[in-house]
Each structure stands twice: as C-alpha cells, then as structure tokens.
PDB file of C-alpha atoms and ligand atoms in Angstrom:
ATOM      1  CA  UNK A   1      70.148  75.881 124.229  1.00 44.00           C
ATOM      2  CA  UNK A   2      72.721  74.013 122.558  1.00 46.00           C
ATOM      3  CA  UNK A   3      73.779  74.721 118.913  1.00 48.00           C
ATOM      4  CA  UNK A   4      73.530  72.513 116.182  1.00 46.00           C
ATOM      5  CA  UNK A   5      77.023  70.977 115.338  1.00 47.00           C
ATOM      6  CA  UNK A   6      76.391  72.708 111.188  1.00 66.00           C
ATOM      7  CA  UNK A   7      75.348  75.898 112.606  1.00 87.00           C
ATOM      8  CA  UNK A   8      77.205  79.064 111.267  1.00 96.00           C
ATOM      9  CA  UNK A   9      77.007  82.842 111.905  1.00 97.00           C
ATOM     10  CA  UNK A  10      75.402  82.995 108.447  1.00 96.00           C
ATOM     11  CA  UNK A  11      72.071  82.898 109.708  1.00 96.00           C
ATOM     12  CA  UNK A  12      72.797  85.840 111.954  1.00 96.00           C
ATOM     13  CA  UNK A  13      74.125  87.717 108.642  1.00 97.00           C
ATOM     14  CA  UNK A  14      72.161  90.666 108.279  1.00 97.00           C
ATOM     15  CA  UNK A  15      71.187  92.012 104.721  1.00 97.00           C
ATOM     16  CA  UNK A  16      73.137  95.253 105.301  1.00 97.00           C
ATOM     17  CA  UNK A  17      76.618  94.263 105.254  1.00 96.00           C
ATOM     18  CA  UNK A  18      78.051  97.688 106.413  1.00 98.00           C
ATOM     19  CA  UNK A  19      80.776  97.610 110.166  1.00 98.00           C
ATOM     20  CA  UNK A  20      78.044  99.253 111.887  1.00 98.00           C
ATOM     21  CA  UNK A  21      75.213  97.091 110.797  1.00 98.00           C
ATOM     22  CA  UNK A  22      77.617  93.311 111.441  1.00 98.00           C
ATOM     23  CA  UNK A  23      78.799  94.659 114.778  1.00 98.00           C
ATOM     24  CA  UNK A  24      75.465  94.881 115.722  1.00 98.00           C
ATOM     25  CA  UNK A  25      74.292  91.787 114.477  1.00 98.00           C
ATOM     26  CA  UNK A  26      77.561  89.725 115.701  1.00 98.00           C
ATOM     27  CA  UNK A  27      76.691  90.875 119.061  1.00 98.00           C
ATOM     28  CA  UNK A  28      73.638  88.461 119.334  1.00 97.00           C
ATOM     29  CA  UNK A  29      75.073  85.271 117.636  1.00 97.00           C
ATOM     30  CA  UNK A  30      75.108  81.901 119.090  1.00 96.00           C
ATOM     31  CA  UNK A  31      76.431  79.984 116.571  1.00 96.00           C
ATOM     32  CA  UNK A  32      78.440  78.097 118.556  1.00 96.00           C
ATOM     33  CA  UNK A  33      78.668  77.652 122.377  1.00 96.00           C
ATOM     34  CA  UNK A  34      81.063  80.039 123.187  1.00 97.00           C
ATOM     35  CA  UNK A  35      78.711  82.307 123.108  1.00 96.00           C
ATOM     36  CA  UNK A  36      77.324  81.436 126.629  1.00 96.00           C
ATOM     37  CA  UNK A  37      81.329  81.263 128.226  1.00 93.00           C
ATOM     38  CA  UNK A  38      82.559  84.700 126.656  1.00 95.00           C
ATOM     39  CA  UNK A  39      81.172  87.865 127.783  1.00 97.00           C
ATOM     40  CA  UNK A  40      80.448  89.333 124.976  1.00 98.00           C
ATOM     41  CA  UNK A  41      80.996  89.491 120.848  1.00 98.00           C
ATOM     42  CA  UNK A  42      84.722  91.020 120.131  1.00 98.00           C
ATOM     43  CA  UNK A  43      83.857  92.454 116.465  1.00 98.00           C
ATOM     44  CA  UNK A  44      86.350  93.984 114.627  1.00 98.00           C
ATOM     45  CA  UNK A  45      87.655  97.332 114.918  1.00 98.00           C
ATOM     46  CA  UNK A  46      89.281  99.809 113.035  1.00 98.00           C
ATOM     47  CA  UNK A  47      88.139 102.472 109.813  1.00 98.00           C
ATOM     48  CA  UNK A  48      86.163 100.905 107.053  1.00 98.00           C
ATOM     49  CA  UNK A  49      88.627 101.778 103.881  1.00 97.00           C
ATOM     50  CA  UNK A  50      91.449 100.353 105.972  1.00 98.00           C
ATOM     51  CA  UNK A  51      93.644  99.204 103.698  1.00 97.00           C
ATOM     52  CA  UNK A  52      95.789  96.665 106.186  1.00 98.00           C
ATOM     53  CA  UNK A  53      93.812  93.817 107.794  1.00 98.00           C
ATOM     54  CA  UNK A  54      95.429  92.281 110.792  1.00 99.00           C
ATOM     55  CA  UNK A  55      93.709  89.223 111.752  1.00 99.00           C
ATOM     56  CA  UNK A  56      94.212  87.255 115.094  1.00 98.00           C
ATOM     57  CA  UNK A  57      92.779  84.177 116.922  1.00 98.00           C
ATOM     58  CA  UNK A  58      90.560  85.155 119.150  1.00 98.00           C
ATOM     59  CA  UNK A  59      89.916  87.774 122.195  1.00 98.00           C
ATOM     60  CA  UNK A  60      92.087  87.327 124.980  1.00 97.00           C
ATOM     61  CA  UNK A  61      90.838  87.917 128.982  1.00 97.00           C
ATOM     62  CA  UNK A  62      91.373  91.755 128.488  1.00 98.00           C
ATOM     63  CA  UNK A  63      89.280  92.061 125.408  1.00 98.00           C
ATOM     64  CA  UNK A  64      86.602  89.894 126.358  1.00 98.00           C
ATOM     65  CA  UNK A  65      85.870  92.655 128.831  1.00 98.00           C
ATOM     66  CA  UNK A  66      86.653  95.350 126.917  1.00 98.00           C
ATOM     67  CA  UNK A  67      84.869  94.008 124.272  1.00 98.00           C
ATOM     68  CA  UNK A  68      87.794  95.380 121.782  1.00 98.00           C
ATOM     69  CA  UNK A  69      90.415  93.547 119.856  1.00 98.00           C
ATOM     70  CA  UNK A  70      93.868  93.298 121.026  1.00 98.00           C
ATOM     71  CA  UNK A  71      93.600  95.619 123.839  1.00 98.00           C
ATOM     72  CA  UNK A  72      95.289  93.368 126.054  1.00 98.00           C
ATOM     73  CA  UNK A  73      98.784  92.558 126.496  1.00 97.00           C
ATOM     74  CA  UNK A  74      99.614  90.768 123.023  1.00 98.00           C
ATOM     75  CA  UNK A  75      97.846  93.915 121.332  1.00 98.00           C
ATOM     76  CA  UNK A  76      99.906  96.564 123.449  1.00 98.00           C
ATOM     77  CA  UNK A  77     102.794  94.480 122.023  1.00 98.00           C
ATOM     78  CA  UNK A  78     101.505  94.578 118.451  1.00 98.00           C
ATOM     79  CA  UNK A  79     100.689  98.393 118.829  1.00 98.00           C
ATOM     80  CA  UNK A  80     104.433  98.653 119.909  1.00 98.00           C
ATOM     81  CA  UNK A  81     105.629  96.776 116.696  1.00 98.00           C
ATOM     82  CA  UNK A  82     103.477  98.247 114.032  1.00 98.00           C
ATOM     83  CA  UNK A  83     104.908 101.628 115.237  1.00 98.00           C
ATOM     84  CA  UNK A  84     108.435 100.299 115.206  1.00 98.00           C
ATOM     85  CA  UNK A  85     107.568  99.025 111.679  1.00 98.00           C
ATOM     86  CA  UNK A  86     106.038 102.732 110.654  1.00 98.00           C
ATOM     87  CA  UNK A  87     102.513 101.517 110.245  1.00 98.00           C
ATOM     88  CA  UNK A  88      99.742 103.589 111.886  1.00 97.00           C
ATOM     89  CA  UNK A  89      97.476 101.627 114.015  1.00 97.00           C
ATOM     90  CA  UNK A  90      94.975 103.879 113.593  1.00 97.00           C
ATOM     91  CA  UNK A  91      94.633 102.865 109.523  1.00 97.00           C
ATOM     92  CA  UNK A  92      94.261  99.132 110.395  1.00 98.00           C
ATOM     93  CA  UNK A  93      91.274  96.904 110.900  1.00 98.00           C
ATOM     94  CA  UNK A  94      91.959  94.364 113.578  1.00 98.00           C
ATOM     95  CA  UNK A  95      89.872  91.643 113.717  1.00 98.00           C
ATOM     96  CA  UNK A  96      89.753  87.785 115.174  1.00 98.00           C
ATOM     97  CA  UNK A  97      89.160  84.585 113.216  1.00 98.00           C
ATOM     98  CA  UNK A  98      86.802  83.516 116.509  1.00 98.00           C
ATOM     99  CA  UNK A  99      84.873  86.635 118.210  1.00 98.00           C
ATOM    100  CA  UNK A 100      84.377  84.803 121.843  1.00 98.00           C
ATOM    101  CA  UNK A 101      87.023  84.431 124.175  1.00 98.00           C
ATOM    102  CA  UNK A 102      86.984  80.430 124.942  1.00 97.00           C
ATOM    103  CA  UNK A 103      88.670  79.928 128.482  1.00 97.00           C
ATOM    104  CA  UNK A 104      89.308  77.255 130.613  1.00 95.00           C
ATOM    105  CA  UNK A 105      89.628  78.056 134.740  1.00 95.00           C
ATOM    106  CA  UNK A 106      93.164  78.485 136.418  1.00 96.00           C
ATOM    107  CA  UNK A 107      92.504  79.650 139.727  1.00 95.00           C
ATOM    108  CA  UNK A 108      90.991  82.353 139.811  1.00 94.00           C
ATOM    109  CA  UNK A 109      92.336  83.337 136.287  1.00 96.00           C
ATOM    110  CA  UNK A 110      90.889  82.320 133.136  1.00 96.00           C
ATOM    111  CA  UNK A 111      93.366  80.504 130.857  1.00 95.00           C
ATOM    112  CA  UNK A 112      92.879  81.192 126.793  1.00 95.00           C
ATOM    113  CA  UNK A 113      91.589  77.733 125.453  1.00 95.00           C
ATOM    114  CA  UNK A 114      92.579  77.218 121.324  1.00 95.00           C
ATOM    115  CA  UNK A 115      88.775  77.316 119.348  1.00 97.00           C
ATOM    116  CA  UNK A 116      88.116  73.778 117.656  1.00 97.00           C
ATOM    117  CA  UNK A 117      87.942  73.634 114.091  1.00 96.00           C
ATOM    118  CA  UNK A 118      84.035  73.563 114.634  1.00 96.00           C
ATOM    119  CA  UNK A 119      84.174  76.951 116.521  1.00 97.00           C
ATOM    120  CA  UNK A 120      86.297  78.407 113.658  1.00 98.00           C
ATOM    121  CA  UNK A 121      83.918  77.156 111.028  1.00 97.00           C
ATOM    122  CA  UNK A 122      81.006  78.567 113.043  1.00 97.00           C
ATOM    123  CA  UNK A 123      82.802  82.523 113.330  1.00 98.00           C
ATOM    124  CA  UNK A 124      84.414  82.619 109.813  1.00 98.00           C
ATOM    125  CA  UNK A 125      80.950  84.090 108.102  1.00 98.00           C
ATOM    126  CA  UNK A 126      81.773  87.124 110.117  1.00 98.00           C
ATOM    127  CA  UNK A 127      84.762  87.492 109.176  1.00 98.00           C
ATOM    128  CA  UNK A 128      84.329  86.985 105.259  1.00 98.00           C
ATOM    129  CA  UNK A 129      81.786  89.895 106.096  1.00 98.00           C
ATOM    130  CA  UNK A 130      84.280  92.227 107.391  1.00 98.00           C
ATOM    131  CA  UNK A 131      86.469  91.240 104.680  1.00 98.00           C
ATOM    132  CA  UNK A 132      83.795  92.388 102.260  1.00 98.00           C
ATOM    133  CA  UNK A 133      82.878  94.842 103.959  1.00 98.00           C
ATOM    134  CA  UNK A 134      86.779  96.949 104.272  1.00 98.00           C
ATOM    135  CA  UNK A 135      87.815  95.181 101.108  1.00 98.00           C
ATOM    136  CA  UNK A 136      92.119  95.544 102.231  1.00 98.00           C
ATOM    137  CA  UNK A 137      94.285  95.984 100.181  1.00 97.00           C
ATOM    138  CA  UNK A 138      96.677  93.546 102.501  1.00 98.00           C
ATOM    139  CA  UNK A 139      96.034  91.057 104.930  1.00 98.00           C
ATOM    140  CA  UNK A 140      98.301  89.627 107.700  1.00 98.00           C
ATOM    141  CA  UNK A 141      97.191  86.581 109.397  1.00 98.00           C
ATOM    142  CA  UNK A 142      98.678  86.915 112.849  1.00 98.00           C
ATOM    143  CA  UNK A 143      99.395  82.749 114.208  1.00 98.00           C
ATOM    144  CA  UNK A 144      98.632  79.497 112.775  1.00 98.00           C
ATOM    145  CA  UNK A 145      94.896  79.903 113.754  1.00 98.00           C
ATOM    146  CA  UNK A 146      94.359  82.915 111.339  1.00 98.00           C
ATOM    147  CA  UNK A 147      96.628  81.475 108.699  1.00 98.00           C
ATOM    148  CA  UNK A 148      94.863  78.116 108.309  1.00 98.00           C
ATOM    149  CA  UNK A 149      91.473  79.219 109.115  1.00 98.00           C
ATOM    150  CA  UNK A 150      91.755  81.838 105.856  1.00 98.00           C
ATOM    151  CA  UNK A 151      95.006  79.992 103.651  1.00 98.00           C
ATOM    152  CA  UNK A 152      93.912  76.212 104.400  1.00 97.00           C
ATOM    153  CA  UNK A 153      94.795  73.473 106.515  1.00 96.00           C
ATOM    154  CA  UNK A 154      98.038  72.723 105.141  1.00 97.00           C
ATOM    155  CA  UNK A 155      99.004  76.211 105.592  1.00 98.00           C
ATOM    156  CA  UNK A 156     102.415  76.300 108.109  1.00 98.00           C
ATOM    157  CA  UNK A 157     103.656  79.395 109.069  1.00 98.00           C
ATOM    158  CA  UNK A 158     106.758  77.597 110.150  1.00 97.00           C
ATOM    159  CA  UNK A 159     107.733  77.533 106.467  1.00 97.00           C
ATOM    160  CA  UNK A 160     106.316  80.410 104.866  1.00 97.00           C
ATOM    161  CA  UNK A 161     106.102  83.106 107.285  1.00 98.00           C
ATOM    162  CA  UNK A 162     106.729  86.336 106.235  1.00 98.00           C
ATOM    163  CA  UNK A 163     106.193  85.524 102.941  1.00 98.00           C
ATOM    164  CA  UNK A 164     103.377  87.331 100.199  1.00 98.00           C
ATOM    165  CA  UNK A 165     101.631  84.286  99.158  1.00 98.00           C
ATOM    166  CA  UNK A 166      98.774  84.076  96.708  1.00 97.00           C
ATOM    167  CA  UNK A 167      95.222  84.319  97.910  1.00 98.00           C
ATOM    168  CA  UNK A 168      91.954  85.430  96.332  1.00 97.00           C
ATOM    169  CA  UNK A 169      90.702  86.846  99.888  1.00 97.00           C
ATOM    170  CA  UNK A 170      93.492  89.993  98.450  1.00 97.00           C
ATOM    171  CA  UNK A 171      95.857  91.292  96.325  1.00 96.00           C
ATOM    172  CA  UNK A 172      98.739  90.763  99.599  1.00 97.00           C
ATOM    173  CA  UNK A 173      98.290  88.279 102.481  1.00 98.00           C
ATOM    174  CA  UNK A 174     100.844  87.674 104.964  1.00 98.00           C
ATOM    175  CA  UNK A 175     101.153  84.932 108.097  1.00 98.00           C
ATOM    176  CA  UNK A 176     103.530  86.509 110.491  1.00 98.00           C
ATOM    177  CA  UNK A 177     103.669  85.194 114.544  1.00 98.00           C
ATOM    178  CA  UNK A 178     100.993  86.277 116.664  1.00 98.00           C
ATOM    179  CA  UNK A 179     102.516  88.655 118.907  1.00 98.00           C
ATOM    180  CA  UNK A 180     101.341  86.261 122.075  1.00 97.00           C
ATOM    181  CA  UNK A 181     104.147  83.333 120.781  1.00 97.00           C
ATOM    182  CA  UNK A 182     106.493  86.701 121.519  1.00 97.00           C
ATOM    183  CA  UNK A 183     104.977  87.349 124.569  1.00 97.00           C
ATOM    184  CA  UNK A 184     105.671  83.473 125.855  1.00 96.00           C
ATOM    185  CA  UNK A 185     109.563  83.326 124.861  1.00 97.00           C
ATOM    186  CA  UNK A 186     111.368  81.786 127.594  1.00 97.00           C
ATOM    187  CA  UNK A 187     113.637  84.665 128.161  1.00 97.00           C
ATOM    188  CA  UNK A 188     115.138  87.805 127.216  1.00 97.00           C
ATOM    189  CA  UNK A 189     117.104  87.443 124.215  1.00 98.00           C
ATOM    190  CA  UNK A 190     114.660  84.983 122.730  1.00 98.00           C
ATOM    191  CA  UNK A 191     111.732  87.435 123.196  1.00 97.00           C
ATOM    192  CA  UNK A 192     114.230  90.374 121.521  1.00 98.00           C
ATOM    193  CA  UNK A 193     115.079  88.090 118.596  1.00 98.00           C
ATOM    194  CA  UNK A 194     111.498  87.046 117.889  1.00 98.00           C
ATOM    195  CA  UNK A 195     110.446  90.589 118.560  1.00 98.00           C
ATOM    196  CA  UNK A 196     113.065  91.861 115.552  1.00 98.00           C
ATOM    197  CA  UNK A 197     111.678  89.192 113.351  1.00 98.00           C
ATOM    198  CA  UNK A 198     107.735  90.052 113.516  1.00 98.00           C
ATOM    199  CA  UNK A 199     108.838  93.708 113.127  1.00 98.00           C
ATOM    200  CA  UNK A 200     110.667  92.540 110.177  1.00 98.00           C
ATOM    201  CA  UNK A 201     107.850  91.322 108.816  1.00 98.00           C
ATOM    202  CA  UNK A 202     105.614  93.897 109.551  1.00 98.00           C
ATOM    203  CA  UNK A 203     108.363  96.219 107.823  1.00 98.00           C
ATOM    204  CA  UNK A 204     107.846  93.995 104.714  1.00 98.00           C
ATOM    205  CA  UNK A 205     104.139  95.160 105.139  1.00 98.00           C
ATOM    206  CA  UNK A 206     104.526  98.556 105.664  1.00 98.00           C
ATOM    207  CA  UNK A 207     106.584  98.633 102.390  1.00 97.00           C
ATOM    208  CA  UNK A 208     103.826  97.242 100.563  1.00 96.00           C
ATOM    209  CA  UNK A 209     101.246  99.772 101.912  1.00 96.00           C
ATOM    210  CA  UNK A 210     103.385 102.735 100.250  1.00 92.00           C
ATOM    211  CA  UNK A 211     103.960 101.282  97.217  1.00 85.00           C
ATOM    212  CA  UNK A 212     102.243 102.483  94.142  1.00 75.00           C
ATOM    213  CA  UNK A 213     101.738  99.571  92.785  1.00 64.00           C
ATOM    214  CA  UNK A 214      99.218  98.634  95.060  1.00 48.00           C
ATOM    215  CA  UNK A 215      95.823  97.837  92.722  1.00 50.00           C
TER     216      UNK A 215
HETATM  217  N1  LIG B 301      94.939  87.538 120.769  1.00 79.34           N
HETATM  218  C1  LIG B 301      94.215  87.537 119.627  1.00 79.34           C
HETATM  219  O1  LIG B 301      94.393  86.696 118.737  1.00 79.34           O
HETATM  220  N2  LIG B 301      93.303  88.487 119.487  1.00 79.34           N
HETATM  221  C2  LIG B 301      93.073  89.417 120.379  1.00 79.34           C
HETATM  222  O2  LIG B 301      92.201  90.247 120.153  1.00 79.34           O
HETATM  223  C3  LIG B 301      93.852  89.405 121.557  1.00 79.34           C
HETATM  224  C4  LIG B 301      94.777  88.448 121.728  1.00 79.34           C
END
C-alpha cells in the first residue's frame, strides 16, 4: 500500500522511548516507500550513554543485509579513522538520517540512490528519538545529507566543515565528509589527502570528548 505523501515515523513512535523499545518499533515502519525496496530497518547502534553521535545518510548494500550501520566499506573506513583519531568505536552511537537502503539496479549490483527530501522528512522522528534517547554530548553529521537534514537547508559543509557550530540538538555538533566522498577520490593522493583531513576533524572531536569542560 502506498504511503501518504505527510506520513512520518511518528505514528510508529512507541510510548517507551528506550534503544531497545525504537529498534523494535523502527523495524515495522512504512512511513515511506522504501520500506518495501530495503530489506530491512538499519536502526542505530551503539551503547545508550554514548556520548559521540555519528550520524550518516543512509545504509549502504552491506548494511541493508546486515541490518547494522556502517558495516560496509565506508564504515570499515570510518572504523579505521576514528582509531587513527583515538576515539573508541565501541563508545559511539552510529546512526543514519534514513534507516532503508534506497537503490537503484546496476547489473546485477544495486547502486545507492540519494533519499528525497520527503524520505528524510518521513525517517527523521526516529532519529530525534535516538537523539533523546542517548542524549550525546557531541554530534558529527557525516555528509551533506546528515548536515542539512539536522542543521537546515542552507547548511554547506563546503564552508563550515569541521567546524563546532551552534545547535540546540547538543552542546557540540560537527559536519565532517562522509567517509564514502573518501572512498570515491579519483586516485591515490587525493584519497590520502582527504583521508588526513576527516581524521583531522575527527581529532578535533576526540579533543572535545576529553575535555572537562564538557556539560
Ligand atoms: N553510508 C551511510 O551513510 N551509512 C551507513 O550506514 C553506511 C554507509
């Protein structure tokens, strides 16, 4: 059955508002249609006082089976980086703006298709939930996708990547690259200069998790 174009994940919102409880409910929504293309729901993952959110587009081919977060090759990247940066993967949530994997067929691969602003509106109930739910301390939005969908439209990473800016969704928020864009450089040297800057920035992060300053 198709959804209706102002249907959101809050009706699938469960009163208990606990991981355990929203991962369960997530995994039956059909807010939006690509619910019927993706296997199955990619919740969140990762320990409930995390104090680092790392937030992404959506789940890639490899997650979509999994049914896990950046499992695939841009999250074997990021696990790479955060330990390059000192941050424990273990300690951080990592969660997706959109929790389907939209795909168009290649072949016999499936190609990652970008979620409309519809899609995004439909998914972002979940992830206000999760943000409620962990309550970081810090959040890095990983890609235009995550930065806009959480900082606003106007939001370019472009121009203020890197950067703490200002948010009420916590007291740091970050928009970084999404480890993918360092996964598509055009060659070597490229892919080892991006690569130095997203650690950079994740560095910038990691400082920010040890300082005592943190409310
Ligand atoms: N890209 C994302 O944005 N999220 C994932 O989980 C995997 C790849």
């Amino acid at each position: 059955m198709a959804s209706e174009p102002s249907d959101t994940a809050r009706r699938h919102l469960p009163p208990e508002r606990d991981l355990r409880t929203l991962r369960s409910a997530a995994s039956g929504c059909t807010a939006c249609p690509l619910h019927l293309s993706g296997t199955q729901t990619v919740f969140g993952d990762g320990p409930a006082d995390a104090v680092l959110m790392l937030v992404g587009e959506q789940p890639g081919d490899a997650e979509d089976v999994a049914g896990e977060p950046f499992v695939g090759p841009a999250g074997k990247l990021l696990d790479r980086c955060l330990e390059a940066a000192g941050i424990d993967r273990r300690r951080v949530y990592v969660t997706n703006v959109v929790k389907h994997f939209k795909w168009v067929p290649r072949g016999k691969r499936r190609i990652h298709g970008k979620p409309n602003a519809r899609e995004i509106r439909a998914c972002l109930p979940w992830l206000e939930a999760e943000m409620e739910a962990v309550s970081p301390r810090v959040v890095v939005c990983l890609g235009a996708t995550a930065a806009q969908a959480l900082l606003g439209s106007s939001f370019r990473v472009s121009r203020q990547r890197g950067e703490f800016v200002a948010s009420p969704i916590a007291p740091y928020v970050m928009a970084t690259a999404h480890p993918s864009a360092l996964l598509r450089q055009p060659d070597e040297d490229s892919r080892r200069v991006e690569r130095a800057r997203f650690i950079a920035d994740l560095r910038k992060v990691a400082e920010v998790l040890v300082r005592p300053d943190v409310p």
